[in-house]
Tab-separated table of C-alpha atoms in Angstrom:
chain	number	residue	atom	x	y	z
A	1	UNK	CA	0.131	0.324	0.199
A	2	UNK	CA	1.405	3.706	-0.855
A	3	UNK	CA	2.051	6.023	1.701
A	4	UNK	CA	-1.061	8.024	-0.096
A	5	UNK	CA	-3.443	4.895	0.182
A	6	UNK	CA	-2.231	4.454	3.910
A	7	UNK	CA	-2.848	8.207	4.661
A	8	UNK	CA	-6.535	7.889	3.208
A	9	UNK	CA	-7.039	4.774	4.766
A	10	UNK	CA	-6.084	5.926	8.214
A	11	UNK	CA	-8.427	9.155	8.005
A	12	UNK	CA	-11.645	7.652	6.734
A	13	UNK	CA	-11.014	4.444	9.333
A	14	UNK	CA	-10.713	1.729	6.428
A	15	UNK	CA	-8.161	-1.238	6.598
A	16	UNK	CA	-6.216	-2.840	3.892
A	17	UNK	CA	-7.409	-6.358	3.303
A	18	UNK	CA	-5.617	-8.963	5.150
A	19	UNK	CA	-4.942	-6.373	8.249
A	20	UNK	CA	-3.954	-7.996	11.340
A	21	UNK	CA	-6.697	-5.055	12.716
A	22	UNK	CA	-9.863	-6.563	13.673
A	23	UNK	CA	-13.157	-5.267	12.667
A	24	UNK	CA	-14.231	-4.610	15.941
A	25	UNK	CA	-11.377	-2.253	17.038
A	26	UNK	CA	-10.705	-0.757	13.261
A	27	UNK	CA	-13.041	2.094	13.990
A	28	UNK	CA	-11.965	2.851	16.985
A	29	UNK	CA	-8.633	3.613	15.470
A	30	UNK	CA	-8.978	5.165	12.532
A	31	UNK	CA	-8.211	9.151	12.371
A	32	UNK	CA	-11.761	9.766	11.315
A	33	UNK	CA	-13.203	8.975	14.794
A	34	UNK	CA	-11.522	11.207	16.669
A	35	UNK	CA	-11.630	14.343	14.285
A	36	UNK	CA	-15.430	13.691	14.245
A	37	UNK	CA	-14.997	13.970	18.025
A	38	UNK	CA	-13.188	17.000	18.146
A	39	UNK	CA	-15.882	18.688	15.782
A	40	UNK	CA	-18.591	17.358	18.405
A	41	UNK	CA	-16.475	18.753	21.454
A	42	UNK	CA	-16.443	22.081	19.509
A	43	UNK	CA	-20.306	22.289	19.892
A	44	UNK	CA	-19.739	21.100	23.551
A	45	UNK	CA	-17.481	23.893	24.555
A	46	UNK	CA	-19.864	26.549	23.162
A	47	UNK	CA	-22.883	25.451	24.866
A	48	UNK	CA	-20.181	25.160	28.225
A	49	UNK	CA	-19.009	28.576	27.418
A	50	UNK	CA	-22.607	30.428	27.391
A	51	UNK	CA	-23.683	28.268	30.295
A	52	UNK	CA	-20.705	29.804	32.397
A	53	UNK	CA	-21.660	33.166	31.453
A	54	UNK	CA	-25.426	33.009	31.481
A	55	UNK	CA	-27.398	31.834	33.659
A	56	UNK	CA	-24.534	30.259	35.741
A	57	UNK	CA	-24.354	27.384	37.932
A	58	UNK	CA	-24.653	29.406	41.436
A	59	UNK	CA	-27.430	29.095	43.686
A	60	UNK	CA	-29.857	27.545	40.799
A	61	UNK	CA	-31.497	24.021	40.130
A	62	UNK	CA	-30.974	22.106	37.272
A	63	UNK	CA	-33.886	22.498	35.399
A	64	UNK	CA	-33.667	26.428	35.971
A	65	UNK	CA	-30.177	26.091	34.340
A	66	UNK	CA	-31.184	23.866	31.595
A	67	UNK	CA	-34.150	25.892	30.506
A	68	UNK	CA	-32.403	29.480	30.497
A	69	UNK	CA	-28.900	27.726	29.034
A	70	UNK	CA	-31.183	25.900	26.079
A	71	UNK	CA	-33.095	29.007	25.041
A	72	UNK	CA	-29.785	31.475	25.130
A	73	UNK	CA	-28.189	29.029	22.983
A	74	UNK	CA	-31.298	28.803	20.573
A	75	UNK	CA	-31.247	32.484	19.961
A	76	UNK	CA	-27.669	33.203	19.626
A	77	UNK	CA	-27.524	30.349	16.918
A	78	UNK	CA	-30.215	31.162	15.142
A	79	UNK	CA	-29.113	34.722	15.164
A	80	UNK	CA	-25.364	33.565	13.612
A	81	UNK	CA	-27.484	30.913	11.231
A	82	UNK	CA	-28.649	34.540	9.459
A	83	UNK	CA	-25.225	35.832	8.350
A	84	UNK	CA	-24.608	34.049	5.017
A	85	UNK	CA	-21.121	33.007	5.918
A	86	UNK	CA	-21.982	31.171	8.339
A	87	UNK	CA	-23.234	28.361	6.387
A	88	UNK	CA	-19.756	28.728	4.741
A	89	UNK	CA	-17.899	28.390	7.944
A	90	UNK	CA	-19.908	25.257	9.103
A	91	UNK	CA	-19.039	23.418	5.822
A	92	UNK	CA	-15.576	23.747	5.327
A	93	UNK	CA	-15.729	22.656	9.243
A	94	UNK	CA	-17.694	19.925	8.273
A	95	UNK	CA	-15.773	18.587	5.405
A	96	UNK	CA	-12.754	18.798	7.211
A	97	UNK	CA	-13.110	17.009	10.372
A	98	UNK	CA	-16.468	14.796	9.690
A	99	UNK	CA	-14.323	12.763	6.426
A	100	UNK	CA	-17.419	12.801	4.436
A	101	UNK	CA	-17.212	9.941	1.593
A	102	UNK	CA	-17.547	13.069	-0.855
A	103	UNK	CA	-16.666	16.372	-0.024
A	104	UNK	CA	-19.415	17.374	-2.438
A	105	UNK	CA	-22.114	16.147	-0.498
A	106	UNK	CA	-21.446	19.189	1.687
A	107	UNK	CA	-21.804	22.581	0.427
A	108	UNK	CA	-19.539	25.252	0.932
A	109	UNK	CA	-21.283	28.170	-0.474
A	110	UNK	CA	-22.958	30.696	1.815
A	111	UNK	CA	-26.398	31.135	2.209
A	112	UNK	CA	-28.704	32.147	-0.433
A	113	UNK	CA	-32.116	31.944	0.539
A	114	UNK	CA	-34.083	31.589	3.897
A	115	UNK	CA	-34.034	27.642	3.047
A	116	UNK	CA	-30.214	27.940	3.411
A	117	UNK	CA	-30.606	29.798	6.841
A	118	UNK	CA	-33.084	27.885	8.197
A	119	UNK	CA	-31.407	25.043	7.002
A	120	UNK	CA	-28.700	26.247	8.699
A	121	UNK	CA	-29.934	27.113	11.709
A	122	UNK	CA	-31.368	23.299	12.269
A	123	UNK	CA	-27.697	22.737	11.770
A	124	UNK	CA	-25.919	24.965	14.508
A	125	UNK	CA	-28.579	23.701	16.974
A	126	UNK	CA	-28.335	20.043	16.365
A	127	UNK	CA	-24.290	20.085	16.456
A	128	UNK	CA	-24.720	21.893	19.527
A	129	UNK	CA	-27.289	19.387	21.096
A	130	UNK	CA	-25.535	16.328	19.877
A	131	UNK	CA	-21.821	17.811	21.082
A	132	UNK	CA	-23.349	18.721	24.692
A	133	UNK	CA	-25.428	15.139	24.550
A	134	UNK	CA	-21.665	13.480	24.280
A	135	UNK	CA	-19.462	16.003	25.852
A	136	UNK	CA	-21.180	16.318	28.719
A	137	UNK	CA	-21.368	12.341	29.734
A	138	UNK	CA	-17.728	11.583	28.096
A	139	UNK	CA	-15.832	14.336	30.140
A	140	UNK	CA	-18.030	13.559	33.385
A	141	UNK	CA	-17.890	9.568	33.054
A	142	UNK	CA	-14.702	9.463	32.388
A	143	UNK	CA	-13.556	11.748	35.623
A	144	UNK	CA	-15.790	8.952	37.544
A	145	UNK	CA	-14.122	6.184	36.256
A	146	UNK	CA	-10.551	7.717	36.846
A	147	UNK	CA	-12.123	8.461	40.411
A	148	UNK	CA	-12.774	5.088	40.817
A	149	UNK	CA	-10.223	3.051	39.519
A	150	UNK	CA	-7.566	5.245	41.680
A	151	UNK	CA	-9.810	3.973	45.077
A	152	UNK	CA	-9.574	1.492	47.298
A	153	UNK	CA	-12.221	-0.429	45.213
A	154	UNK	CA	-10.132	-0.311	41.912
A	155	UNK	CA	-9.398	-4.157	41.941
A	156	UNK	CA	-13.743	-4.765	41.537
A	157	UNK	CA	-13.953	-2.175	38.717
A	158	UNK	CA	-10.714	-3.558	36.866
A	159	UNK	CA	-12.295	-6.555	35.298
A	160	UNK	CA	-14.608	-4.345	33.785
A	161	UNK	CA	-12.605	-1.870	32.083
A	162	UNK	CA	-11.757	-3.154	28.922
A	163	UNK	CA	-15.064	-3.553	28.514
A	164	UNK	CA	-16.630	0.085	29.524
A	165	UNK	CA	-13.702	1.735	26.799
A	166	UNK	CA	-15.071	-0.566	23.681
A	167	UNK	CA	-18.590	0.837	24.319
A	168	UNK	CA	-17.394	4.248	24.761
A	169	UNK	CA	-15.441	3.975	21.780
A	170	UNK	CA	-18.021	2.395	19.743
A	171	UNK	CA	-20.548	5.366	21.031
A	172	UNK	CA	-17.911	7.948	19.986
A	173	UNK	CA	-18.217	6.297	16.545
A	174	UNK	CA	-21.785	6.248	16.293
A	175	UNK	CA	-21.997	9.846	17.534
A	176	UNK	CA	-19.720	10.967	14.712
A	177	UNK	CA	-21.573	9.122	11.998
A	178	UNK	CA	-24.575	10.796	13.103
A	179	UNK	CA	-22.804	14.107	13.015
A	180	UNK	CA	-21.601	13.420	9.716
A	181	UNK	CA	-25.165	12.368	9.011
A	182	UNK	CA	-26.672	15.367	10.188
A	183	UNK	CA	-24.384	17.556	7.868
A	184	UNK	CA	-25.062	16.126	4.670
A	185	UNK	CA	-28.841	16.480	5.379
A	186	UNK	CA	-28.416	20.278	6.894
A	187	UNK	CA	-25.542	21.573	5.053
A	188	UNK	CA	-26.088	19.583	1.837
A	189	UNK	CA	-26.351	21.354	-1.572
A	190	UNK	CA	-30.008	22.780	-1.844
A	191	UNK	CA	-31.896	21.998	-4.432
A	192	UNK	CA	-31.199	25.726	-6.760
A	193	UNK	CA	-27.077	24.456	-6.397
A	194	UNK	CA	-27.625	20.686	-7.432
A	195	UNK	CA	-28.982	22.562	-10.364
A	196	UNK	CA	-26.687	25.194	-10.899
A	197	UNK	CA	-23.837	22.406	-10.390
A	198	UNK	CA	-25.610	19.902	-13.476
A	199	UNK	CA	-25.658	23.036	-15.318
A	200	UNK	CA	-22.237	23.475	-15.209
A	201	UNK	CA	-21.230	20.058	-15.867
A	202	UNK	CA	-23.377	19.974	-18.936
A	203	UNK	CA	-21.673	23.667	-20.283
A	204	UNK	CA	-18.732	21.847	-19.413
A	205	UNK	CA	-19.546	18.653	-21.752
A	206	UNK	CA	-20.854	20.853	-24.542
A	207	UNK	CA	-17.613	22.991	-24.797
A	208	UNK	CA	-15.663	19.369	-24.956
A	209	UNK	CA	-17.896	18.363	-27.405
A	210	UNK	CA	-17.206	21.671	-29.724
A	211	UNK	CA	-13.265	21.544	-29.294
A	212	UNK	CA	-14.144	17.825	-30.340
A	213	UNK	CA	-15.466	18.990	-33.415
A	214	UNK	CA	-13.096	21.518	-34.252
A	215	UNK	CA	-10.215	19.393	-33.949
A	216	UNK	CA	-12.044	16.581	-36.199
A	217	UNK	CA	-13.126	19.078	-38.980
A	218	UNK	CA	-9.672	20.869	-39.051
A	219	UNK	CA	-6.951	18.194	-38.272
A	220	UNK	CA	-9.412	15.707	-40.389
A	221	UNK	CA	-9.365	18.474	-43.606
A	222	UNK	CA	-5.532	19.025	-43.119
A	223	UNK	CA	-4.781	14.898	-42.822
A	224	UNK	CA	-6.636	14.397	-45.841
A	225	UNK	CA	-5.469	16.544	-48.057
A	226	UNK	CA	-1.941	15.825	-47.009
A	227	UNK	CA	-2.727	11.751	-47.737
A	228	UNK	CA	-4.067	12.831	-51.012
A	229	UNK	CA	-1.058	15.086	-52.254
A	230	UNK	CA	1.817	12.996	-50.989
A	231	UNK	CA	0.187	9.758	-52.910
A	232	UNK	CA	-0.064	12.022	-55.894
A	233	UNK	CA	2.971	12.904	-55.517
A	234	UNK	CA	4.703	9.803	-55.203
A	235	UNK	CA	2.916	8.198	-58.337
A	236	UNK	CA	3.100	11.093	-60.906
A	237	UNK	CA	6.814	11.701	-60.026
A	238	UNK	CA	6.520	14.901	-62.184
A	239	UNK	CA	9.348	17.622	-60.079
A	240	UNK	CA	6.688	20.353	-61.350
A	241	UNK	CA	3.535	18.344	-59.769
A	242	UNK	CA	5.609	16.657	-56.617
A	243	UNK	CA	6.627	20.876	-55.703
A	244	UNK	CA	3.234	21.808	-56.105
A	245	UNK	CA	1.949	19.045	-53.838
A	246	UNK	CA	4.476	19.909	-51.513
A	247	UNK	CA	3.692	23.394	-51.341
A	248	UNK	CA	0.062	22.586	-50.505
A	249	UNK	CA	0.966	19.991	-47.893
A	250	UNK	CA	3.222	22.980	-46.772
A	251	UNK	CA	0.303	25.292	-46.803
A	252	UNK	CA	-2.393	22.938	-44.941
A	253	UNK	CA	-0.553	21.484	-42.167
A	254	UNK	CA	0.542	25.333	-41.078
A	255	UNK	CA	-3.242	26.064	-41.089
A	256	UNK	CA	-3.997	22.795	-39.149
A	257	UNK	CA	-1.375	23.965	-36.959
A	258	UNK	CA	-3.061	27.325	-36.197
A	259	UNK	CA	-6.320	25.812	-35.874
A	260	UNK	CA	-4.498	23.348	-33.270
A	261	UNK	CA	-3.388	26.666	-31.569
A	262	UNK	CA	-6.577	28.046	-31.297
A	263	UNK	CA	-8.042	25.058	-29.080
A	264	UNK	CA	-4.938	24.924	-26.870
A	265	UNK	CA	-5.309	28.273	-26.154
A	266	UNK	CA	-9.517	27.243	-25.658
A	267	UNK	CA	-8.443	24.251	-23.116
A	268	UNK	CA	-6.171	26.563	-21.237
A	269	UNK	CA	-8.787	29.360	-20.809
A	270	UNK	CA	-5.304	31.998	-21.096
A	271	UNK	CA	-5.143	34.951	-23.368
A	272	UNK	CA	-3.951	34.362	-26.858
A	273	UNK	CA	-1.872	37.500	-27.152
A	274	UNK	CA	-2.274	41.191	-27.921
A	275	UNK	CA	-2.553	40.252	-32.079
A	276	UNK	CA	-5.579	38.259	-31.010
A	277	UNK	CA	-4.519	35.482	-33.919
A	278	UNK	CA	-4.699	32.191	-32.404
A	279	UNK	CA	-8.283	32.799	-31.128
A	280	UNK	CA	-9.653	34.105	-34.488
A	281	UNK	CA	-11.430	31.476	-36.065
A	282	UNK	CA	-12.416	31.059	-39.690
A	283	UNK	CA	-15.200	32.460	-41.021
A	284	UNK	CA	-17.070	32.184	-44.322
A	285	UNK	CA	-14.527	34.879	-45.728
A	286	UNK	CA	-12.088	32.215	-45.648
A	287	UNK	CA	-13.854	29.797	-48.041
A	288	UNK	CA	-11.988	30.639	-51.190
A	289	UNK	CA	-8.501	29.447	-49.887
A	290	UNK	CA	-10.370	26.175	-48.763
A	291	UNK	CA	-11.652	25.475	-52.195
A	292	UNK	CA	-8.014	26.397	-54.001
A	293	UNK	CA	-6.927	23.494	-51.471
A	294	UNK	CA	-9.123	20.920	-52.136
A	295	UNK	CA	-8.550	21.907	-55.959
A	296	UNK	CA	-4.859	21.342	-55.513
A	297	UNK	CA	-5.534	17.657	-54.128
A	298	UNK	CA	-6.996	17.166	-57.325
A	299	UNK	CA	-10.703	17.813	-56.962
A	300	UNK	CA	-12.470	20.629	-58.993
A	301	UNK	CA	-14.373	22.957	-57.079
A	302	UNK	CA	-17.052	24.822	-58.418
A	303	UNK	CA	-18.571	27.368	-56.060
A	304	UNK	CA	-20.939	29.889	-55.728
A	305	UNK	CA	-21.673	32.302	-52.543
A	306	UNK	CA	-24.325	34.467	-53.068
A	307	UNK	CA	-24.461	36.342	-49.285
A	308	UNK	CA	-24.011	39.684	-49.217
A	309	UNK	CA	-20.536	40.784	-47.014
A	310	UNK	CA	-21.797	41.481	-43.047
A	311	UNK	CA	-25.119	39.572	-43.380
A	312	UNK	CA	-24.366	36.587	-41.003
A	313	UNK	CA	-23.189	37.351	-37.673
A	314	UNK	CA	-20.029	35.850	-36.552
A	315	UNK	CA	-21.159	32.209	-35.024
A	316	UNK	CA	-22.981	31.454	-38.126
A	317	UNK	CA	-20.365	32.580	-40.225
A	318	UNK	CA	-17.649	30.276	-38.308
A	319	UNK	CA	-20.234	27.093	-37.942
A	320	UNK	CA	-20.924	27.528	-41.652
A	321	UNK	CA	-16.962	27.226	-42.631
A	322	UNK	CA	-16.660	23.975	-40.513
A	323	UNK	CA	-19.756	22.786	-42.108
A	324	UNK	CA	-18.600	23.440	-45.583
A	325	UNK	CA	-15.031	21.818	-44.598
A	326	UNK	CA	-16.826	19.060	-43.349
A	327	UNK	CA	-18.610	18.481	-46.492
A	328	UNK	CA	-15.231	19.083	-49.218
A	329	UNK	CA	-13.364	17.101	-46.560
A	330	UNK	CA	-15.408	13.900	-46.892
A	331	UNK	CA	-15.681	14.337	-51.089
A	332	UNK	CA	-12.037	14.714	-50.772
A	333	UNK	CA	-11.990	11.072	-48.777
A	334	UNK	CA	-14.377	9.094	-50.378
A	335	UNK	CA	-14.350	10.656	-54.263
A	336	UNK	CA	-11.284	11.973	-54.698
A	337	UNK	CA	-10.183	13.984	-58.031
A	338	UNK	CA	-14.020	14.352	-58.686
A	339	UNK	CA	-16.191	17.684	-59.014
A	340	UNK	CA	-17.046	18.909	-56.118
A	341	UNK	CA	-20.435	21.520	-56.347
A	342	UNK	CA	-20.813	24.297	-53.614
A	343	UNK	CA	-24.077	26.462	-53.493
A	344	UNK	CA	-24.366	29.353	-50.285
A	345	UNK	CA	-26.818	31.517	-50.513
A	346	UNK	CA	-29.294	33.364	-48.137
A	347	UNK	CA	-33.010	32.195	-49.222
A	348	UNK	CA	-36.229	33.176	-47.046
A	349	UNK	CA	-34.540	34.624	-43.743
A	350	UNK	CA	-32.505	31.509	-43.811
A	351	UNK	CA	-28.824	30.485	-44.723
A	352	UNK	CA	-28.732	27.525	-47.196
A	353	UNK	CA	-25.285	25.493	-47.618
A	354	UNK	CA	-25.505	22.566	-50.352
A	355	UNK	CA	-22.295	20.810	-51.064
A	356	UNK	CA	-23.073	17.974	-53.961
A	357	UNK	CA	-19.862	15.882	-55.159
A	358	UNK	CA	-19.931	12.462	-58.271
A	359	UNK	CA	-19.442	9.481	-57.206
A	360	UNK	CA	-15.827	7.594	-57.440
A	361	UNK	CA	-14.886	6.356	-60.846
A	362	UNK	CA	-17.733	8.422	-62.450
A	363	UNK	CA	-15.409	10.063	-64.368
A	364	UNK	CA	-12.980	12.969	-64.562
A	365	UNK	CA	-13.863	16.545	-65.509
A	366	UNK	CA	-11.519	18.208	-67.999
A	367	UNK	CA	-10.088	20.507	-65.364
A	368	UNK	CA	-9.550	17.340	-63.289
A	369	UNK	CA	-8.458	14.751	-66.520
A	370	UNK	CA	-4.415	15.488	-66.339
A	371	UNK	CA	-4.840	14.658	-62.151
A	372	UNK	CA	-3.256	11.830	-61.101
A	373	UNK	CA	-5.449	8.860	-59.092
A	374	UNK	CA	-5.113	9.950	-55.456
A	375	UNK	CA	-3.965	7.810	-53.121
A	376	UNK	CA	-6.817	5.487	-51.937
A	377	UNK	CA	-9.101	6.359	-54.813
A	378	UNK	CA	-10.471	3.051	-56.476
A	379	UNK	CA	-9.482	1.200	-53.719
A	380	UNK	CA	-12.336	0.756	-51.915
A	381	UNK	CA	-12.384	3.410	-49.206
A	382	UNK	CA	-14.790	2.711	-47.007
A	383	UNK	CA	-16.400	5.572	-44.599
A	384	UNK	CA	-16.120	4.301	-40.752
A	385	UNK	CA	-17.647	5.574	-38.133
A	386	UNK	CA	-20.004	8.597	-38.712
A	387	UNK	CA	-18.172	11.218	-36.876
A	388	UNK	CA	-18.597	14.173	-39.732
A	389	UNK	CA	-21.861	14.280	-40.628
A	390	UNK	CA	-22.665	13.841	-36.915
A	391	UNK	CA	-20.977	16.610	-35.837
A	392	UNK	CA	-22.751	19.321	-38.831
A	393	UNK	CA	-26.355	17.809	-37.351
A	394	UNK	CA	-25.228	18.748	-33.639
A	395	UNK	CA	-23.757	22.210	-35.389
A	396	UNK	CA	-27.054	22.544	-37.339
A	397	UNK	CA	-29.170	21.863	-34.442
A	398	UNK	CA	-27.341	24.434	-32.079
A	399	UNK	CA	-28.102	26.806	-34.172
A	400	UNK	CA	-31.684	26.309	-34.732
A	401	UNK	CA	-31.539	24.762	-38.245
A	402	UNK	CA	-31.014	21.454	-39.718
A	403	UNK	CA	-29.235	18.785	-42.222
A	404	UNK	CA	-29.623	16.388	-44.690
A	405	UNK	CA	-27.694	13.878	-46.523
A	406	UNK	CA	-27.671	11.584	-48.902
A	407	UNK	CA	-27.631	9.861	-52.240
A	408	UNK	CA	-28.455	12.143	-55.132
A	409	UNK	CA	-30.471	9.803	-56.914
A	410	UNK	CA	-28.962	9.502	-60.630
A	411	UNK	CA	-28.275	13.021	-61.026
A	412	UNK	CA	-24.798	14.930	-61.490
A	413	UNK	CA	-23.997	17.634	-58.592
A	414	UNK	CA	-26.174	20.672	-59.309
A	415	UNK	CA	-28.940	22.333	-57.793
A	416	UNK	CA	-32.054	21.051	-57.499
A	417	UNK	CA	-33.948	18.523	-54.542
A	418	UNK	CA	-32.499	14.600	-54.033
A	419	UNK	CA	-31.366	14.547	-50.735
A	420	UNK	CA	-32.571	12.221	-47.855
A	421	UNK	CA	-32.380	12.426	-44.462
A	422	UNK	CA	-29.319	10.506	-43.208
A	423	UNK	CA	-30.640	7.281	-41.487
A	424	UNK	CA	-27.558	7.754	-39.178
A	425	UNK	CA	-23.792	8.370	-38.953
A	426	UNK	CA	-23.054	5.538	-40.662
A	427	UNK	CA	-25.445	5.228	-43.722
A	428	UNK	CA	-25.248	9.380	-43.676
A	429	UNK	CA	-21.662	8.995	-44.687
A	430	UNK	CA	-21.854	5.809	-47.092
A	431	UNK	CA	-22.136	7.096	-50.946
A	432	UNK	CA	-24.261	5.203	-52.288
A	433	UNK	CA	-26.283	4.834	-56.310
A	434	UNK	CA	-24.678	6.582	-58.973
A	435	UNK	CA	-26.079	9.784	-58.543
A	436	UNK	CA	-23.450	11.292	-56.207
A	437	UNK	CA	-23.913	12.502	-52.694
A	438	UNK	CA	-25.848	15.533	-51.847
A	439	UNK	CA	-25.219	17.805	-48.243
A	440	UNK	CA	-27.563	20.203	-47.503
A	441	UNK	CA	-28.039	22.451	-44.625
A	442	UNK	CA	-30.356	25.224	-43.640
A	443	UNK	CA	-29.799	27.939	-40.801
A	444	UNK	CA	-31.550	30.697	-39.577
A	445	UNK	CA	-30.120	33.906	-40.112
A	446	UNK	CA	-31.688	35.017	-36.550
A	447	UNK	CA	-30.202	32.444	-33.870
A	448	UNK	CA	-33.413	30.881	-32.020
A	449	UNK	CA	-35.871	31.695	-34.739
């Protein structure tokens, strides 16, 4: 057992398998038991101090003392619970001394509502009451036992000492566990805090998914173009073509490094620098450079972008770029060398994105007739998974739009219908039939409409 595991075991009261400490004695020697006892005694000390100040014990019977002391304690503790920071202070103490199994079971936030203050008041009163119920009998019981064990009749009491010690130890164990249960019940997160924590976890999950989509789209595109260019350059052997392929690979790799740097900045949650270049994400204005990369990879691209300047909000422009990038990447990957048709237009308050391509082996266009067969083309490249189109659908859904994808029934890339709703990530990325593949995305210009 490592030192960290041994320390945790000592504090929590657990023992390692095969330990020589019997189960009956293990809780009595656990550090958590005595940490909880300290927490209990703090409540007893508070009650004792108040008792000595008011009402005191001089010339008063027990009933009068108890009534005055309890009333005074309740009033003082109720007033203390009105202070928002009291809940935080009690939560921190409970986490440190009561050793809960999960620290998040005990809140450390200040009181934000009257319900929180009522629960804090109940906790303070219960803590002092339980501490007094444990402290007074334990202290006076130990004092009485010591007196008897040191008196003339000590031999009569000595045989009962181990049993009494065992009983006292387990009394303290159960008192500490009861104190912990009270803390979880009364100092635990409120429904509003639980909801806020759940929302925070959901936001973190969405952020991780968004970063995963960014990496998939940008790095996946770069790797696809790089593999196609490298394979084509190896098969051609033309020095001019090889030089052009290396230039495209270099530019694509540089763009991928910039995308990776943007993602790392988001992960670090630190400013990117004075120029802000690392956090600037590409938008629809950068699509021509993307199309040039696809043309350099051997696939002719015919693009029509009918979007007036300044029409698209920033988030819509950035997400549109990623959607088109994924569509072009899929066309390069599964139909390399075939023409790609891109249509982007604003109609009826919606942004329509359409990406269509012919199936592999359907014949090169004149623009690509002299291009070599790219690496992987004609080798039965199959689509594995479906993260690309699933990411497109997620982007479209978050923006209030919709995405459809499917084989174009016997038509070449161009305008018109012929899209079917993708049945799933795998089906949506499969090349079927002889009509190519069409991806259509519609996004509202006003988010949330």
